Tab-separated table of C-alpha atoms in Angstrom:
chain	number	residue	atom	x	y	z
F	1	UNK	CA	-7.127	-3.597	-9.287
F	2	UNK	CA	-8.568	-1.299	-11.904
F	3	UNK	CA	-7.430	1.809	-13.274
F	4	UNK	CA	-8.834	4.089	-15.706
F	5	UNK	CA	-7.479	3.664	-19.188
F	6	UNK	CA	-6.265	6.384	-20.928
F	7	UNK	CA	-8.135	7.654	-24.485
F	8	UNK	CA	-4.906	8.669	-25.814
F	9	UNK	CA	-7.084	9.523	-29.676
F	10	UNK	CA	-8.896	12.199	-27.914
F	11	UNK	CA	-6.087	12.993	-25.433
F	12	UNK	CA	-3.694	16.428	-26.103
F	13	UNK	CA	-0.800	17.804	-23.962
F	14	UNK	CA	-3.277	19.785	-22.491
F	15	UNK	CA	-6.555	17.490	-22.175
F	16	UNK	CA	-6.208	13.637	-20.410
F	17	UNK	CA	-9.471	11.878	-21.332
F	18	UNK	CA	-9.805	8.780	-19.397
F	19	UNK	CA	-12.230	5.834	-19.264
F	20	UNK	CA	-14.908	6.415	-16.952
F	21	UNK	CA	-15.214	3.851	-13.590
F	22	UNK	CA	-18.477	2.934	-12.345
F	23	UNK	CA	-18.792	0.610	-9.469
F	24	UNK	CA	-19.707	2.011	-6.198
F	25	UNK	CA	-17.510	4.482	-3.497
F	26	UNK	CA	-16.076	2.460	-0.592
F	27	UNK	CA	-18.249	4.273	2.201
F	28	UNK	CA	-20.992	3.923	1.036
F	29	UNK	CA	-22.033	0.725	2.835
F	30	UNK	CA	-25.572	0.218	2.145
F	31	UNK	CA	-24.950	0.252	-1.345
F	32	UNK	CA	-22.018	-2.319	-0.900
F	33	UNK	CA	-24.168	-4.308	1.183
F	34	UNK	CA	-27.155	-3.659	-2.231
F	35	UNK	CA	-24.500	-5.146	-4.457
F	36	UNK	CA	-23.295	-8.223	-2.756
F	37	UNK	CA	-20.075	-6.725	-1.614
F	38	UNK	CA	-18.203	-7.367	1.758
F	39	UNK	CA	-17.031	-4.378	3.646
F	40	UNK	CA	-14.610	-6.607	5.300
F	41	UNK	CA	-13.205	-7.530	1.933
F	42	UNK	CA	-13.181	-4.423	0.722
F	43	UNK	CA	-10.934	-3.744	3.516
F	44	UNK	CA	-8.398	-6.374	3.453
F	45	UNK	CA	-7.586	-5.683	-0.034
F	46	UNK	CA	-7.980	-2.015	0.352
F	47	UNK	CA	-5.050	-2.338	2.696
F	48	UNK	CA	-3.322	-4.982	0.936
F	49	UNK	CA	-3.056	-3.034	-1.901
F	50	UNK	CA	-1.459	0.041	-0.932
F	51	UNK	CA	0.892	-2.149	1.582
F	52	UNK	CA	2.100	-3.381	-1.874
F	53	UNK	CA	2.123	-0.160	-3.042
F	54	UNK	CA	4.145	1.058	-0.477
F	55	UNK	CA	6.833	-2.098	0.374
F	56	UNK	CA	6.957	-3.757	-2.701
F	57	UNK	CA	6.806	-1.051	-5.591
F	58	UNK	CA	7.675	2.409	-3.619
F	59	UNK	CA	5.270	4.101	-5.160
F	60	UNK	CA	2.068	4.764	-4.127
F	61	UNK	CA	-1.155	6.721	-4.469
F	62	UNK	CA	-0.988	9.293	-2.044
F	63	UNK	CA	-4.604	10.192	-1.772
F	64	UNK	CA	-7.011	7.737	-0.881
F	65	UNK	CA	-9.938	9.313	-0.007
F	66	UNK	CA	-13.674	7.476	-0.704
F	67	UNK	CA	-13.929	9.860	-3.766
F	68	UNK	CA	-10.858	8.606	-5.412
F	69	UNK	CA	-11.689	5.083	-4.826
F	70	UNK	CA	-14.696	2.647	-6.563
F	71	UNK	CA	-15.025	-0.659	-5.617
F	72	UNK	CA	-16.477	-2.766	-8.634
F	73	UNK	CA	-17.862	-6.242	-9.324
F	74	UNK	CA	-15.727	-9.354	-7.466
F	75	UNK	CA	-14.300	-7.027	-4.988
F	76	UNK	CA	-12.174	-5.383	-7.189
F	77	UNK	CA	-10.983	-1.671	-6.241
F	78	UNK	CA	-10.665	1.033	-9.043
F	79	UNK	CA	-8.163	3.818	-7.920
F	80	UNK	CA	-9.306	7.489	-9.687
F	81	UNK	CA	-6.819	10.690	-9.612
F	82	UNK	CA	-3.170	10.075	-9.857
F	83	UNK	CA	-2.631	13.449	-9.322
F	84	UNK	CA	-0.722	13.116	-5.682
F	85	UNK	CA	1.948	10.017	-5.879
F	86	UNK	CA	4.649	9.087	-3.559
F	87	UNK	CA	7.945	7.242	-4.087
F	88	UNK	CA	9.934	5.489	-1.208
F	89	UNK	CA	13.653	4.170	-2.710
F	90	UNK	CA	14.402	0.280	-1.371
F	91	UNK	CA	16.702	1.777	1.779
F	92	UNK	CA	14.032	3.405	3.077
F	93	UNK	CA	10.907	1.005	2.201
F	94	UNK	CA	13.645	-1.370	4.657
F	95	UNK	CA	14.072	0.934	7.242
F	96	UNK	CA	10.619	1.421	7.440
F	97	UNK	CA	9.696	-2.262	7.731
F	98	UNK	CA	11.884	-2.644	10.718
F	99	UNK	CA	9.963	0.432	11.884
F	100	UNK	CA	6.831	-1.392	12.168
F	101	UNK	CA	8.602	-4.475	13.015
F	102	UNK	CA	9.368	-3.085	16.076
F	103	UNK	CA	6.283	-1.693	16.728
F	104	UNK	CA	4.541	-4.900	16.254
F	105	UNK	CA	7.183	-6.860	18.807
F	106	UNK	CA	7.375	-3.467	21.117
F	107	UNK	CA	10.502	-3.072	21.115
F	108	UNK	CA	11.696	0.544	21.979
F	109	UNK	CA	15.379	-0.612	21.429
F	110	UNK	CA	14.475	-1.875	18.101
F	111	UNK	CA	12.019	1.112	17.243
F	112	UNK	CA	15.154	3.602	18.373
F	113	UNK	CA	17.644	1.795	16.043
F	114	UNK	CA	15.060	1.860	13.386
F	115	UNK	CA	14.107	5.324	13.337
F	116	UNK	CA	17.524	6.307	13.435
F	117	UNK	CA	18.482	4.405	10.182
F	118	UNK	CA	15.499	5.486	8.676
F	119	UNK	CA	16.456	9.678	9.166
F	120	UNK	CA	19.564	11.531	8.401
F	121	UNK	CA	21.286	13.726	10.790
F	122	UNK	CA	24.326	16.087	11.129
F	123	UNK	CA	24.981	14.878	14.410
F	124	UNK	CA	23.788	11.452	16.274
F	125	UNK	CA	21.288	12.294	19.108
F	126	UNK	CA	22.164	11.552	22.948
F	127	UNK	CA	20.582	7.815	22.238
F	128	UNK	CA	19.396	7.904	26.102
F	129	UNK	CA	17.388	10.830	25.300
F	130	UNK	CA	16.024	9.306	22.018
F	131	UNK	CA	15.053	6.278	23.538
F	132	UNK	CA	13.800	7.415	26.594
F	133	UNK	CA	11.063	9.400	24.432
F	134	UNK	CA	10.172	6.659	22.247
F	135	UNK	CA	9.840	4.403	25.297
F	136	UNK	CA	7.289	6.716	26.766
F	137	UNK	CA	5.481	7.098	23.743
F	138	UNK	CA	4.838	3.783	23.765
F	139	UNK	CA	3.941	3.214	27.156
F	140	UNK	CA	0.736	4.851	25.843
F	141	UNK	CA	0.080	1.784	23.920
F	142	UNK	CA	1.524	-0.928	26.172
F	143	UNK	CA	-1.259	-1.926	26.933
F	144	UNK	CA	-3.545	-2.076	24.406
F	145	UNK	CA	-3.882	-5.069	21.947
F	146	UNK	CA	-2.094	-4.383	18.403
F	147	UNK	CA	-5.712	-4.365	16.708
F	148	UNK	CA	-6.594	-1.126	18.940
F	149	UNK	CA	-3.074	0.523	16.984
F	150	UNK	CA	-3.841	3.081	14.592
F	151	UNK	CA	-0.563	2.533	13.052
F	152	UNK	CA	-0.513	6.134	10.817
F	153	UNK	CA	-1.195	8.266	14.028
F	154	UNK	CA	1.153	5.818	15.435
F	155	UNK	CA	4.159	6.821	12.665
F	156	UNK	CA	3.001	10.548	12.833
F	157	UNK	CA	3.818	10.949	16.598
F	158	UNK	CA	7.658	9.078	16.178
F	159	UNK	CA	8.468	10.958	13.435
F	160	UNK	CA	7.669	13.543	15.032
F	161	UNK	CA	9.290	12.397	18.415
F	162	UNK	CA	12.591	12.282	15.886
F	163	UNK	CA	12.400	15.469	14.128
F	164	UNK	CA	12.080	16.744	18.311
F	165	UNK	CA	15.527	15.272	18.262
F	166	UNK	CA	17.031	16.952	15.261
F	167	UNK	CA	16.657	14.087	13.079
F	168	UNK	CA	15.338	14.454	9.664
F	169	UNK	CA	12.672	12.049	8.366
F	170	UNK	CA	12.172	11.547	4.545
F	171	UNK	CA	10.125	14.076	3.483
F	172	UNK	CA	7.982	11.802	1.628
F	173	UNK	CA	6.718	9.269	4.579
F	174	UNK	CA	4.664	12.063	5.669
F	175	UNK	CA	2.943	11.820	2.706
F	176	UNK	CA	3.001	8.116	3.272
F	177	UNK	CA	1.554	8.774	6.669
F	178	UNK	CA	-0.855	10.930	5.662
F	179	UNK	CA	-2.467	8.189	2.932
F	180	UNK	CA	-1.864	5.088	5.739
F	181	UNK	CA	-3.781	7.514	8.135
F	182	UNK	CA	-6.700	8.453	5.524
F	183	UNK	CA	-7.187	4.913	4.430
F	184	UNK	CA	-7.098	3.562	8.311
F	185	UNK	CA	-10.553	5.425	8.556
F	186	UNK	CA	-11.920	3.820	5.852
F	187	UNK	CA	-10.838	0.693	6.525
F	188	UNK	CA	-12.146	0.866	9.994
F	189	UNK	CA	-15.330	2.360	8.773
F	190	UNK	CA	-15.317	-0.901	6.707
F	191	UNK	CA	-14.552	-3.705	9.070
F	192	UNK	CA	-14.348	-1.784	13.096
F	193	UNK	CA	-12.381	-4.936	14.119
F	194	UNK	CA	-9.703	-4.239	11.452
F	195	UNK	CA	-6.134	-5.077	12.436
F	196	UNK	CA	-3.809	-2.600	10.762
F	197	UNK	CA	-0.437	-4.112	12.074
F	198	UNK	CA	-1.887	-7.864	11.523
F	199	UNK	CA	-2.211	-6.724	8.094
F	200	UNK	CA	1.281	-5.388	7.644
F	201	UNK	CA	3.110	-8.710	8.652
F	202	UNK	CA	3.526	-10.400	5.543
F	203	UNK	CA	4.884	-7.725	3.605
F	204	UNK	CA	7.377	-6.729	6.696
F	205	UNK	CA	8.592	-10.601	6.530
F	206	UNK	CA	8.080	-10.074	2.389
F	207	UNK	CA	10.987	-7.254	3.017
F	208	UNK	CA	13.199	-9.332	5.354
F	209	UNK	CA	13.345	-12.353	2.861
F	210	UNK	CA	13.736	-9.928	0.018
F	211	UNK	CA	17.317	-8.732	1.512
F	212	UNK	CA	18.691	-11.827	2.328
F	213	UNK	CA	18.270	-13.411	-1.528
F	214	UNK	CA	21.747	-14.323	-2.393
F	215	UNK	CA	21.907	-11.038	-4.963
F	216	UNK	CA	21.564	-9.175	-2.465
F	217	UNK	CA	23.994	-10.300	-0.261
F	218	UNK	CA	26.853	-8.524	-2.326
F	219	UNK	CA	26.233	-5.669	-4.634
F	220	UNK	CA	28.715	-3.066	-6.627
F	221	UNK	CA	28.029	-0.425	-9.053
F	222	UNK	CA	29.826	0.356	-12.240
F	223	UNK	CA	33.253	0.845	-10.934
F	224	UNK	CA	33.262	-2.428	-9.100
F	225	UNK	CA	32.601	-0.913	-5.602
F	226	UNK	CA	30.847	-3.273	-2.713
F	227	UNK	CA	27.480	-0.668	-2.230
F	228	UNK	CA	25.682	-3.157	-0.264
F	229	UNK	CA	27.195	-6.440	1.878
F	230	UNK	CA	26.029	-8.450	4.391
């Protein structure tokens, strides 16, 4: 990874003068092909990268458009215009793995659950209801292999299959889904047999390892409360 670094001795409060990237934009694939580069590779860690970004670190670059991106010598990727970030707190980066968890295994019960923690809500939803409308969104994927997924338009359409339901869903996974979505087309433009849920398995199993470490198992704040047991 690569980001520009910051000429702080020609920098004011007003003016950000940054080191200037060359390398080449990701969609441009006869000049990746020119310089020896792998589109497929490109993709992987493309992915990989904001995956990281948005299960390990919560907090992301929320506009990944080819114009913001350059991908340099030895595959690496330089990211350009930090002007749109998002930040997803640890409860919700969890709730979100278990999201596409259950997406992976198809598991509407699961996926229900999931979406559920994941939202707040003055008052619980009839769960038949909720499920019932997950289920048969999808049955529109049943039965097509993972790799066919495209796992932001995938998010979009339960979130908004919860907020249908009077749930409300952090306010900054749309933006989430909006940069998943984006990058899915360039990643597909970069390798067409690109497996978006493949990709997200280690850091969903990353997640689930992460909560069962044995300081996580009991937690307290200042005044000695339990915040977090298992």
């Amino acid at each position: 990874v690569r980001v520009p670094r910051v000429h702080r001795e020609s920098s004011t409060v007003r003016v950000l003068t940054l080191e200037r990237l060359g390398g080449l934009k990701p969609d441009d694939l006869a000049a990746l092909e020119r310089g020896g580069l792998d589109p497929r590779i490109v993709a992987e860690r493309l992915f990989a990268q904001y995956l990281s970004m948005i299960f390990v670190h919560g907090f992301f670059h929320a506009d990944p458009h080819p114009g913001n991106l350059r991908v340099l010598p030895g595959h690496v990727i330089g990211y350009l215009d930090f002007g749109m970030m998002g930040r997803l707190g640890r409860a919700t980066r969890e709730s979100l793995a278990e999201v596409v968890l259950a997406i992976a295994q198809r598991d509407e019960g699961a996926l229900s659950a999931a979406l559920l923690s994941l939202a707040d809500f003055d008052e619980e939803p009839e769960r038949r209801a909720f499920e019932a409308d997950v289920a048969e969104l999808m049955d529109q994927y049943a039965y097509r292999p993972l790799s066919e997924l495209r796992l932001g338009r995938l998010l979009e359409q339960l979130f908004s299959t919860s907020t249908s339901h009077r749930l409300r869903i952090p306010p900054e996974l749309f933006l989430m889904v909006k940069a998943v979505t984006e990058l899915e087309c360039l990643t597909r433009l970069l390798d067409p047999a690109f497996d978006a849920v493949a990709a997200a398995a280690p850091f969903i199993r990353w997640v689930h390892e992460e909560r069962l470490k044995p300081g996580r198992l009991l937690e307290v704040d200042p005044s000695g409360k339990i915040v977090h047991e298992i």
